[in-house]
Rosetta silent file (secondary structure, phi, psi, omega in degrees, C-alpha in Angstrom):
SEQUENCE: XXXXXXXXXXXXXXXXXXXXXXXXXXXXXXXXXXXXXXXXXXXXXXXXXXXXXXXXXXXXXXXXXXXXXXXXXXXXXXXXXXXXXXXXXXXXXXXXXXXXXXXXXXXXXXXXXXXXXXXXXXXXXXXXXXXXXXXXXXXXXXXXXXXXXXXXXXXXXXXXXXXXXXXXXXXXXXXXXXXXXXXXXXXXXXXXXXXXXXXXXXXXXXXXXXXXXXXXXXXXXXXXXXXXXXXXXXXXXXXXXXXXXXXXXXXXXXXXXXXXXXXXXXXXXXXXXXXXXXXXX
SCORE:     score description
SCORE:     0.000 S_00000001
   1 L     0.000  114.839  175.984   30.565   32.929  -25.861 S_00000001
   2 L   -45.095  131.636 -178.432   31.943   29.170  -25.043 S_00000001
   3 L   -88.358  131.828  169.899   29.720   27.522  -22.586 S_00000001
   4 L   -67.471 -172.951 -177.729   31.984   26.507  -19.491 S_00000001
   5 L  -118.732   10.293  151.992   31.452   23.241  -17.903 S_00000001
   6 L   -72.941  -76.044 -157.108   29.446   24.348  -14.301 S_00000001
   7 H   -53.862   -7.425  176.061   26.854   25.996  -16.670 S_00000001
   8 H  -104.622  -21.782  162.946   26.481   23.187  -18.719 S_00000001
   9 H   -75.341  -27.206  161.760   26.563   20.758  -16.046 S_00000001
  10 H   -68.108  -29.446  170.024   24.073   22.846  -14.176 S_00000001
  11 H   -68.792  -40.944  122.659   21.727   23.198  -17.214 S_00000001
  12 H     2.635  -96.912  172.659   22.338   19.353  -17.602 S_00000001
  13 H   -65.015  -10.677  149.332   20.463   19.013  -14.027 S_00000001
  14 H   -67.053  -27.225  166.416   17.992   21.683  -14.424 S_00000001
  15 H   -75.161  -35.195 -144.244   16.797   19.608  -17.696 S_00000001
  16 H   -91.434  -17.003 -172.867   17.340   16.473  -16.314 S_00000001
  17 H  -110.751   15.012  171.891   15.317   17.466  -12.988 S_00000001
  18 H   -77.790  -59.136  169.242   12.618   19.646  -15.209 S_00000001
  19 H   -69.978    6.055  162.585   11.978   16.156  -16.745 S_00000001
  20 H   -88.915  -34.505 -156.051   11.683   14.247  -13.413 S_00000001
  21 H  -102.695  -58.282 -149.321    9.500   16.535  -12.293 S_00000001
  22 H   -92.255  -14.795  172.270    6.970   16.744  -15.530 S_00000001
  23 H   -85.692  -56.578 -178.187    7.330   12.712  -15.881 S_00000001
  24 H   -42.470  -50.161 -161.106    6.252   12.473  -11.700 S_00000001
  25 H  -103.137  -27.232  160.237    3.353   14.868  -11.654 S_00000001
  26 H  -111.055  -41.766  162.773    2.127   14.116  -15.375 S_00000001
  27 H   -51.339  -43.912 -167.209    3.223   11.609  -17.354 S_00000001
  28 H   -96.729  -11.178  153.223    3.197    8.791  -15.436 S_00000001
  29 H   -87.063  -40.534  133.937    0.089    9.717  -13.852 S_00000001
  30 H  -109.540   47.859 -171.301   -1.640   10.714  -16.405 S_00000001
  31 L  -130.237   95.763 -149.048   -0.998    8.727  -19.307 S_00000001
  32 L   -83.563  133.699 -177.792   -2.153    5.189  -18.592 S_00000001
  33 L  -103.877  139.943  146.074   -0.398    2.119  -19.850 S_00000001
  34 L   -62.103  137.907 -167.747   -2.079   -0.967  -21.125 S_00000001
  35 L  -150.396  105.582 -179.899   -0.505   -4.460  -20.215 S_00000001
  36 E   -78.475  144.949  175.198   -1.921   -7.533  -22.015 S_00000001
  37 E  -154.801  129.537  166.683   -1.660  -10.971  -20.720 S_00000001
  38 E   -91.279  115.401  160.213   -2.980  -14.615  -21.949 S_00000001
  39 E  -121.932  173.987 -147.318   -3.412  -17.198  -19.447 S_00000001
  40 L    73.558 -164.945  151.229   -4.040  -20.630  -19.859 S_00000001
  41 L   -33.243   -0.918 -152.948   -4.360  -21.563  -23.682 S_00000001
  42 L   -77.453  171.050  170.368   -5.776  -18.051  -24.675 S_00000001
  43 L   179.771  148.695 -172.591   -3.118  -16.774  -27.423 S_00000001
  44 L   -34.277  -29.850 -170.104   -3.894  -13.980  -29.732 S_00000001
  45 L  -114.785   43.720  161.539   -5.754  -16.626  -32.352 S_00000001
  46 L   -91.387  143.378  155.798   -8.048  -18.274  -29.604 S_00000001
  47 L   -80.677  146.484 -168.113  -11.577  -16.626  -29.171 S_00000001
  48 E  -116.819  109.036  146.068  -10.909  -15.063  -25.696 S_00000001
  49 E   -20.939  124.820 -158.196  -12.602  -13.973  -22.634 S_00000001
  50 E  -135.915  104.417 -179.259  -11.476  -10.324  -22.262 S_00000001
  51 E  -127.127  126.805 -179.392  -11.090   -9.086  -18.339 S_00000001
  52 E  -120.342  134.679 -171.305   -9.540   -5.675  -18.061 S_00000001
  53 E  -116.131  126.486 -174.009   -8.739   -5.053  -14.352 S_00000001
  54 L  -115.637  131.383 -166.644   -8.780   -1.424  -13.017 S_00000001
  55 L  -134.252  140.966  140.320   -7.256   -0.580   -9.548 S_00000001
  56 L    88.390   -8.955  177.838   -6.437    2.325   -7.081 S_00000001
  57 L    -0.904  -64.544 -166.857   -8.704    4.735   -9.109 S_00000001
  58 L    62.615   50.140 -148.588   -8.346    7.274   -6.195 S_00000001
  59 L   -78.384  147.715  163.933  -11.374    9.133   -8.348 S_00000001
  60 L  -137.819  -27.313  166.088  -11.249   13.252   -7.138 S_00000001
  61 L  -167.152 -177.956 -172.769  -12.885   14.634  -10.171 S_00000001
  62 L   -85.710   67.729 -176.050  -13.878   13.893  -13.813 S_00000001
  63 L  -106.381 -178.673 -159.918  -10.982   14.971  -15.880 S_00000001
  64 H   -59.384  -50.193  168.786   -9.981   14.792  -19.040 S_00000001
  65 H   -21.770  -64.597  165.448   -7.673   11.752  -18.447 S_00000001
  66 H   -44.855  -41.708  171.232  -10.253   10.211  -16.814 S_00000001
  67 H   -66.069  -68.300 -172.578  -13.046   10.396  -19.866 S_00000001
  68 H   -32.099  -58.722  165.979  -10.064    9.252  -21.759 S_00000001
  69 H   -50.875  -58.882  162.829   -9.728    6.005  -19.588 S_00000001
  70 H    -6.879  -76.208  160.689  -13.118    5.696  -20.053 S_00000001
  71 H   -51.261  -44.457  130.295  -12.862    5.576  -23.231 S_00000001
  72 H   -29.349  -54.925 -177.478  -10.188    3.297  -23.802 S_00000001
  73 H   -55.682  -47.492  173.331  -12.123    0.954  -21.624 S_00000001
  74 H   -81.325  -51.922  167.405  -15.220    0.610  -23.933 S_00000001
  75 H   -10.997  -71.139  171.703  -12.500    1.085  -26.779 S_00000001
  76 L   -67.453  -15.282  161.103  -11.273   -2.752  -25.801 S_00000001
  77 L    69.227   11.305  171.980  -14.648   -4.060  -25.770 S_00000001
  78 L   -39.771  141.829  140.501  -14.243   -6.383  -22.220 S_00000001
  79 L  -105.054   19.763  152.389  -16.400   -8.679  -21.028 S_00000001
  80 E  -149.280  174.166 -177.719  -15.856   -7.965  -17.611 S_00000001
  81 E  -157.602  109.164 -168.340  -14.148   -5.353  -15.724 S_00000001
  82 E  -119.681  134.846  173.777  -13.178   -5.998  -11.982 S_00000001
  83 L   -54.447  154.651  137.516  -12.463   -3.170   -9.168 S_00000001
  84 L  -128.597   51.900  171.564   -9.817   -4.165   -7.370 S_00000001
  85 L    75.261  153.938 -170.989  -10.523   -1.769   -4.416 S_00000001
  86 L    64.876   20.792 -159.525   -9.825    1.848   -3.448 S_00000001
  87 L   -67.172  -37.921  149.941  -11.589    3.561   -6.229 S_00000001
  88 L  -113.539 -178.232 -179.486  -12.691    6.310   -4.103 S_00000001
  89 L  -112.353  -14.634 -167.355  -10.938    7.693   -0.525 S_00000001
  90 L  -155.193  118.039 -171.551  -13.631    9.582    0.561 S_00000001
  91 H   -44.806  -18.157  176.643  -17.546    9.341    0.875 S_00000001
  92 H   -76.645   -0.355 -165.867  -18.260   12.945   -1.571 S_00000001
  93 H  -135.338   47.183  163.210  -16.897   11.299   -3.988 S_00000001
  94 H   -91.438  -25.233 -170.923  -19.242    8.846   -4.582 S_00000001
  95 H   -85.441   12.910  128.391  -21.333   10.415   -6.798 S_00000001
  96 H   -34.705  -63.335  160.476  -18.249   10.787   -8.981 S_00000001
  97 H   -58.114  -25.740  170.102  -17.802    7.376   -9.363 S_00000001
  98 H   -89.159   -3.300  175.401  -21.070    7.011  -10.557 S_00000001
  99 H   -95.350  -40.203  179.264  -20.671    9.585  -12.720 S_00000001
 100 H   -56.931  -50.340 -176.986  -17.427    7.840  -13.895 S_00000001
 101 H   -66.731  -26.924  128.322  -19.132    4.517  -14.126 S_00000001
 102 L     4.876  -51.980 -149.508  -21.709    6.285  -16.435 S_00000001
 103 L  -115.340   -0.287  153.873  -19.149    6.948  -19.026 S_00000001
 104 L  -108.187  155.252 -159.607  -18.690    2.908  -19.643 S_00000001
 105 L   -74.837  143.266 -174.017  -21.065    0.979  -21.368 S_00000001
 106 L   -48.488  -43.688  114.061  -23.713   -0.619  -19.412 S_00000001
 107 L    -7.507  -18.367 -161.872  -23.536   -3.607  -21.123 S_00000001
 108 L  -120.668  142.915 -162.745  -20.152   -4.512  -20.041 S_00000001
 109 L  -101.025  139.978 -161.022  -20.461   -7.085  -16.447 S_00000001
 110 L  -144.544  165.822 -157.460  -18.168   -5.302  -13.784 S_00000001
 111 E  -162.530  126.091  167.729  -16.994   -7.225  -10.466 S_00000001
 112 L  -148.502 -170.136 -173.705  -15.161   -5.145   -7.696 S_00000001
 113 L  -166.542  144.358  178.059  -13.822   -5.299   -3.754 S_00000001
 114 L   -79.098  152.866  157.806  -13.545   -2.221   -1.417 S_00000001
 115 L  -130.487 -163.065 -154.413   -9.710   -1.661   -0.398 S_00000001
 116 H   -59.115  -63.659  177.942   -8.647    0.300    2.521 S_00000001
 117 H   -29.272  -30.883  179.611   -9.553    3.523    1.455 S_00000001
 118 H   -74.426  -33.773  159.356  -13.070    2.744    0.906 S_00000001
 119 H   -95.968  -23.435  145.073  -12.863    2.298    4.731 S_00000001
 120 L   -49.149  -22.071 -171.579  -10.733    5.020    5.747 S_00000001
 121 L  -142.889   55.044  179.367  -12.617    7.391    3.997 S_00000001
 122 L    11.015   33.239 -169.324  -15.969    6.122    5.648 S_00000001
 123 L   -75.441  153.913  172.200  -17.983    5.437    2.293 S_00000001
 124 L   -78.986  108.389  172.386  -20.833    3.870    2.797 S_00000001
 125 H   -45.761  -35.744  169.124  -20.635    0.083    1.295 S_00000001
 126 H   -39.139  -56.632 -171.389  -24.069   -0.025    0.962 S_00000001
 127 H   -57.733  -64.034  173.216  -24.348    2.911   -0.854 S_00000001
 128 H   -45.058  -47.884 -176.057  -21.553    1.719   -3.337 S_00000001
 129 H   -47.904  -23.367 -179.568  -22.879   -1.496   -3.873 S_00000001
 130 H   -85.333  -36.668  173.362  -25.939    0.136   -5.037 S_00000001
 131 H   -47.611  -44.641  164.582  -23.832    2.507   -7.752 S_00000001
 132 H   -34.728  -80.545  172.111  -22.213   -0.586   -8.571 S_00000001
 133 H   -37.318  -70.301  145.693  -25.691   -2.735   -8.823 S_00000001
 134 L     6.141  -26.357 -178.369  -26.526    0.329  -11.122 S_00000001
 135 L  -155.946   21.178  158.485  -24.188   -0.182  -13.881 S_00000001
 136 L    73.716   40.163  170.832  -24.289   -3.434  -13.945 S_00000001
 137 L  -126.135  179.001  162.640  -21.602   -4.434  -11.279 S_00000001
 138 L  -106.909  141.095  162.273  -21.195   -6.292   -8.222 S_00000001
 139 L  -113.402  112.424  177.139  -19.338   -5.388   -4.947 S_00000001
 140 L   -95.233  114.832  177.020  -17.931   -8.697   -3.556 S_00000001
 141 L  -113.456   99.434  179.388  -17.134   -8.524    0.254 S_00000001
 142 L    45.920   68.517  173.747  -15.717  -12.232    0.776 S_00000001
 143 E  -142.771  128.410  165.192  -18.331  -13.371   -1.741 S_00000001
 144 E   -85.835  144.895  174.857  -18.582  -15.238   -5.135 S_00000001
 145 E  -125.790  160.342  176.459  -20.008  -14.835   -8.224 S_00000001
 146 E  -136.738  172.441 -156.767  -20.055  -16.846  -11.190 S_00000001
 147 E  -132.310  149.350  153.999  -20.742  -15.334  -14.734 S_00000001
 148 L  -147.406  137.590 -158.901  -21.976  -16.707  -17.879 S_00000001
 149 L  -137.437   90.769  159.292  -20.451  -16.048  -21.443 S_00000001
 150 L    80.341 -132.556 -179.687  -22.512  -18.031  -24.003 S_00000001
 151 L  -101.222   11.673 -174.847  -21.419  -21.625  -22.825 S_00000001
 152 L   -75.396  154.687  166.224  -18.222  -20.430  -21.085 S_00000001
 153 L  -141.190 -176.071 -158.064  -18.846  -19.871  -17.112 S_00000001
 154 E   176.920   89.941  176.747  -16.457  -17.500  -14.475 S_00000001
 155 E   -88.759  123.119  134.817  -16.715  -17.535  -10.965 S_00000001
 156 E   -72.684  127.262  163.423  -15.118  -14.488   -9.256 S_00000001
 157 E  -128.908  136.487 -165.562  -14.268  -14.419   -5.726 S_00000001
 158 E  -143.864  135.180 -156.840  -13.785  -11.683   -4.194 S_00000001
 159 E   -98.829  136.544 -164.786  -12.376  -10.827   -0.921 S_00000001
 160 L   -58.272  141.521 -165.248  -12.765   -7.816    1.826 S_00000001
 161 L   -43.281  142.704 -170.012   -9.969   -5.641    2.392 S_00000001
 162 L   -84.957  -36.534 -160.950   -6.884   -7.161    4.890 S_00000001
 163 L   -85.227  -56.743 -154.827   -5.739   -3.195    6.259 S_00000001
 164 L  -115.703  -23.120 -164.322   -9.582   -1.508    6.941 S_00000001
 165 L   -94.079 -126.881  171.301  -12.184   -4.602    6.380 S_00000001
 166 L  -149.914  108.981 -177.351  -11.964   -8.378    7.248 S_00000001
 167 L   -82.797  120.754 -173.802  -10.435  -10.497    4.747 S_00000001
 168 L  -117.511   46.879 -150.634  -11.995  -14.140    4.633 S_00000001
 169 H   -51.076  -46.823 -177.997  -11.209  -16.237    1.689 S_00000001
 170 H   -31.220  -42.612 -145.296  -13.089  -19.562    3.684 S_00000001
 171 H   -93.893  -11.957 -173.979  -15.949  -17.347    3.879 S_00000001
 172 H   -78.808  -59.125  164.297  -15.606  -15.497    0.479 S_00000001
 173 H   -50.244    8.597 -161.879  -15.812  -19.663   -1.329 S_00000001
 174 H   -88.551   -7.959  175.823  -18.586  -20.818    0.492 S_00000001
 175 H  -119.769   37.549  154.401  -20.959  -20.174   -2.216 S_00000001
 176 L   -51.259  122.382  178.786  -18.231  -20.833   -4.682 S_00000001
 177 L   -96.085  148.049 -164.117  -19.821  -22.638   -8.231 S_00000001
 178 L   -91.645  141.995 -168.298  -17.517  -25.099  -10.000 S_00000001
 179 L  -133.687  169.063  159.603  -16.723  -22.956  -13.316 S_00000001
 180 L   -88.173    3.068  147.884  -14.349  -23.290  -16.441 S_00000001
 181 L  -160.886  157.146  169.464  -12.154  -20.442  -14.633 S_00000001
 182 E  -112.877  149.858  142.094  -11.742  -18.814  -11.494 S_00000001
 183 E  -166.418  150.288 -171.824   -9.879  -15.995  -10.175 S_00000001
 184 E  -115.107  151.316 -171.587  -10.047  -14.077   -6.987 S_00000001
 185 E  -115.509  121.270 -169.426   -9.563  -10.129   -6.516 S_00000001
 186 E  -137.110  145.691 -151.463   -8.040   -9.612   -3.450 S_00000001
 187 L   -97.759  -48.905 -163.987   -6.934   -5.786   -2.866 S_00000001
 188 L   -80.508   98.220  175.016   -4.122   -5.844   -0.060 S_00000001
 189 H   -59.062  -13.026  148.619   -1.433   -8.722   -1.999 S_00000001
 190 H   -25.036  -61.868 -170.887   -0.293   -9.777    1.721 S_00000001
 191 H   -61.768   10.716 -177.533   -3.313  -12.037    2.166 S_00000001
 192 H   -72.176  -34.581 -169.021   -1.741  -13.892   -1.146 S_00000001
 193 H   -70.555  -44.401  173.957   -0.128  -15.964    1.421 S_00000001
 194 H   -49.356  -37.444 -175.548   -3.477  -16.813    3.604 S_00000001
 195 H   -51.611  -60.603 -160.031   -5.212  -17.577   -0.071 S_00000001
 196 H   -49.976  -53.389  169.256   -2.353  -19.629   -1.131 S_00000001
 197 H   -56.386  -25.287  170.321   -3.019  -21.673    2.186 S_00000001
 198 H  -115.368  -29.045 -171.432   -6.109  -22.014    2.295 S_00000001
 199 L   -45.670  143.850  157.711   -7.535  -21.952   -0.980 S_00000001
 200 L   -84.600  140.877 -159.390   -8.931  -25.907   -1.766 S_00000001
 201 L   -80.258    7.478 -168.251   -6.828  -27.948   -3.968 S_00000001
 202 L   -95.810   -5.164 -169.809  -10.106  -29.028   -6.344 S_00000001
 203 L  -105.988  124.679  173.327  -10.607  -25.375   -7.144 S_00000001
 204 L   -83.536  130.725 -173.643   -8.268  -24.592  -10.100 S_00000001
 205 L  -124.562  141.648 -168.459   -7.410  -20.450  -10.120 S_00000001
 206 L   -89.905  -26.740 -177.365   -6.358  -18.698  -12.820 S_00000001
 207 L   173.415  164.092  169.194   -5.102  -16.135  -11.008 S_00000001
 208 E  -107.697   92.008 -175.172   -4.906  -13.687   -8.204 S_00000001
 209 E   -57.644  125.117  147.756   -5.920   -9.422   -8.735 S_00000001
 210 E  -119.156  160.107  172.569   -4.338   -7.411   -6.412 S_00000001
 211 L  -121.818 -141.759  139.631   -3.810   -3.629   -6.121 S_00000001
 212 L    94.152  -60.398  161.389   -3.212   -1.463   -3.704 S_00000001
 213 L   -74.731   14.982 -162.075    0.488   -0.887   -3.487 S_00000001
 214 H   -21.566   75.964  166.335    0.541    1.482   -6.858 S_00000001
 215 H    39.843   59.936  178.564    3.763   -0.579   -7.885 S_00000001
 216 H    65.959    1.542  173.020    5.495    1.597   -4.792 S_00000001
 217 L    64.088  -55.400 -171.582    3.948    5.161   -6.407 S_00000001
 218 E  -131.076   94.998 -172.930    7.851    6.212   -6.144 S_00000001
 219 L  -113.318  123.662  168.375    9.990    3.297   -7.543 S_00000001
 220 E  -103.906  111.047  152.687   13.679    4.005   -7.775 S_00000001
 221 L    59.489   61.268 -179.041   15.357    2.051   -9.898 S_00000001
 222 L    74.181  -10.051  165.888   13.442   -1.243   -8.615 S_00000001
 223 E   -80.294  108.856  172.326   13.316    0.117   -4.904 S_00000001
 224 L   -98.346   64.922  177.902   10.311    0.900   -3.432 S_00000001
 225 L   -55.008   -9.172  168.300   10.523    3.015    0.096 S_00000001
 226 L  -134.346   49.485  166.335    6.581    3.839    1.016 S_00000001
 227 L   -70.840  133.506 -176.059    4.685    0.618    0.622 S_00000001
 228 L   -77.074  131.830  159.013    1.421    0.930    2.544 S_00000001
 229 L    -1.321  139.562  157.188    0.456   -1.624    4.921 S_00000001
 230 L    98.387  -14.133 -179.951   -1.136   -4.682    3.630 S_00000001
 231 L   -80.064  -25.991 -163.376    2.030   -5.305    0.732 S_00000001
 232 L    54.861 -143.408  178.502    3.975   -7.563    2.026 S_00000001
 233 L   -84.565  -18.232  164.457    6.675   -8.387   -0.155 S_00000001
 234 L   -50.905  172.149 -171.529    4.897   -7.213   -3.264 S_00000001
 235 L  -161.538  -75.360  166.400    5.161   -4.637   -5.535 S_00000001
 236 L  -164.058  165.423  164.817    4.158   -4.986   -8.591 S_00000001
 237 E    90.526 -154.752  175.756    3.529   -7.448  -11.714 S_00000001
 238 E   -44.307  136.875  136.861    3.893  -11.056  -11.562 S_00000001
 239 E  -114.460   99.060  177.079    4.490  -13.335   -8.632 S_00000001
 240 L  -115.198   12.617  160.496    4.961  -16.985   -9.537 S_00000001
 241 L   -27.611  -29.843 -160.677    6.510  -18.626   -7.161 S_00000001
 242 L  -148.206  177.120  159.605    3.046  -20.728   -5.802 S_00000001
 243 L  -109.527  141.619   34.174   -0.510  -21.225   -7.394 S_00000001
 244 L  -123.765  152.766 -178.642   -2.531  -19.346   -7.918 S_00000001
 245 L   -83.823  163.242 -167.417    0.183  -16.993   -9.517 S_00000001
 246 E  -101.890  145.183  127.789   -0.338  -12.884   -8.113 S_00000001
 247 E  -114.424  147.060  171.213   -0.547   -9.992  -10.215 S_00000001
 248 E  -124.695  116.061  154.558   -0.290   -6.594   -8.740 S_00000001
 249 L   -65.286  175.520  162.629   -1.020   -3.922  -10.083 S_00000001
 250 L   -87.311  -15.110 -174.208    0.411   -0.617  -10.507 S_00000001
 251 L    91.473  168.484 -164.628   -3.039    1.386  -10.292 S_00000001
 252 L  -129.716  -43.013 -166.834   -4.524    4.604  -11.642 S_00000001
 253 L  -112.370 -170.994  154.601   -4.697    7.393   -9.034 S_00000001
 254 L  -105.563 -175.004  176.245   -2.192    8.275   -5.814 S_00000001
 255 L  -171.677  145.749  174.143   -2.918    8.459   -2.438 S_00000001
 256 L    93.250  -87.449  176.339   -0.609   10.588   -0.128 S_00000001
 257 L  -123.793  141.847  179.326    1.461   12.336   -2.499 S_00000001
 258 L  -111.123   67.873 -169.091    0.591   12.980   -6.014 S_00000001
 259 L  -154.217  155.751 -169.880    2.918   12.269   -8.243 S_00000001
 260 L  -132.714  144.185 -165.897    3.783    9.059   -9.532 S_00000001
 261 E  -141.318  131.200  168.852    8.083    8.001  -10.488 S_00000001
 262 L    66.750    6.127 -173.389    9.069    4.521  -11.814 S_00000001
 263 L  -142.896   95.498 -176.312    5.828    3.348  -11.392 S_00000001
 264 L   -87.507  159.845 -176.093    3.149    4.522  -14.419 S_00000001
 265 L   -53.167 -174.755  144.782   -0.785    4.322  -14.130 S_00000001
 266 L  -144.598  139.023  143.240   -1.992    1.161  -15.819 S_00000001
 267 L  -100.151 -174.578 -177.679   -4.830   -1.239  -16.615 S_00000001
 268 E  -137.844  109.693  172.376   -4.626   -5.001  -17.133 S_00000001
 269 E  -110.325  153.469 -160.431   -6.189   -6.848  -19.650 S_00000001
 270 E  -131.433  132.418  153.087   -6.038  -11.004  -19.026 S_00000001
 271 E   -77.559  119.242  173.834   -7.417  -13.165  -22.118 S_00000001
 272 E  -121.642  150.482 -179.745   -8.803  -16.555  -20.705 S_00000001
 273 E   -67.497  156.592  132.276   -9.682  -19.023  -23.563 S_00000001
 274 L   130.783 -116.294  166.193  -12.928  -19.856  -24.768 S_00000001
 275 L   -75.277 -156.974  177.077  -15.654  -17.210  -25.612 S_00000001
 276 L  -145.413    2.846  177.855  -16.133  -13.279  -25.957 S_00000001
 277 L   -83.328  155.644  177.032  -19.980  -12.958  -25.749 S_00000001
 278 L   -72.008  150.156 -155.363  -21.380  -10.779  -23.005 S_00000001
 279 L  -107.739  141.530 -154.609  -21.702  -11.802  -19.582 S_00000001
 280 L   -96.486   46.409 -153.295  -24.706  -12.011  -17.762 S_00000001
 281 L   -26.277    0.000    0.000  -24.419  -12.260  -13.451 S_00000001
């Protein structure tokens, strides 16, 4: 029997919106892309400094995806790994995260900032900071750190959320150390402009982490209709317009709604020249 041309255009959008639908609530959520970047001199035949930056977690339970990330994570062998805010939404689910953080090696020097969520969903900073301190991170609330790898140094600074904390870059540099790189993790990418402005012109930045906006969650065809507070004009990737240049991420988890369209999970790994031995706070 000859297929007419309603039933095949209706089978045509029952496939086409069976695969919008299994790309929204699973692919692109869970199946996490990697997105390499050298800046400065690093280039694939430098020895490198290896910072993979994980955002937007949104952790709700330990699932297989999650072990996977995990896994991945230690997989690449970093020598740091910086938070860039939100990782949980809600205070129960701390001891997740610590369960999560568990499942990376101990060994590897971790650097994060709270984003909104962490204050929205009333966790106690304290408390993280101690999960962190635990596994061999830091929680930076408009505070610096500097790292040392071998004879290489790394200050991070890293600044309190713009939407639920109080973001302060003056007050995040004041115990800035002069290093061979910088870069600050700042969660809401609005405050890129206040950085940009304030930042001093002797401190050279390598870059700027942001999250937060998870690259619009639902991006049609480069349009992005539910950016949360705190985005500005961002979205996602690059911004290079000014120094220090932005990246934004796309994130790991949801918030809101759970499904993710035009915009897949990700980390970010950034190569900075010089060494690869592990880093010490």
């Amino acid at each position: 029997m000859p297929i007419t041309r309603r039933k095949f255009i209706t089978t045509g959008l029952i496939t086409a919106a069976g695969i919008a639908v299994t790309d929204a609530f699973w692919i692109e959520k869970f199946f996490i892309e990697t997105n390499e970047f050298y800046l400065g001199t690093a280039t694939r035949e430098t020895d490198n400094l290896r910072l993979i930056q994980v955002s937007d977690l949104h952790l709700q339970k330990i699932s297989y995806p999650i072990r996977q990330l995990a896994k991945k994570i230690n997989g690449l062998q970093p020598d740091l790994i910086v938070f860039t805010g939100d990782a949980i939404d809600k205070a129960e689910n701390l001891p997740l995260f610590n369960e999560f953080l568990g499942l990376i090696n101990t060994n590897i020097a971790k650097a994060a900032i709270p984003g909104n969520w962490e204050y929205w969903g009333k966790v106690d900073l304290a408390a993280l900071a101690e999960v962190y301190q635990t596994h061999n991170g830091t929680l930076l609330i408009n505070q610096s750190i500097q790292y040392h790898f071998n004879t290489t140094t790394l200050s991070v600074t890293g600044v309190d959320d713009l939407v639920g904390g109080k973001a302060d870059i003056s007050t995040a540099l004041q115990h800035y150390q002069v290093s061979d790189h910088h870069i600050i993790l700042n969660h809401c990418p609005q405050y890129t402009e206040q950085i940009r402005a304030l930042l001093p012109k002797e401190i050279t930045t390598a870059c700027i982490l942001s999250g937060h906006t998870h690259g619009g969650q639902v991006n049609l065809f480069g349009y992005a209709p539910f950016l949360p507070p705190g985005s500005g004009k961002y979205v996602k990737g690059w911004y290079e317009d000014a120094d220090p240049k932005l990246y934004v991420s796309r994130g790991i988890g949801t918030s809101v709604f759970p499904v993710r369209f035009g915009s897949r999970a990700e980390i970010a790994v950034f190569f900075l020249p010089q060494t690869s031995h592990r880093a010490t706070p």
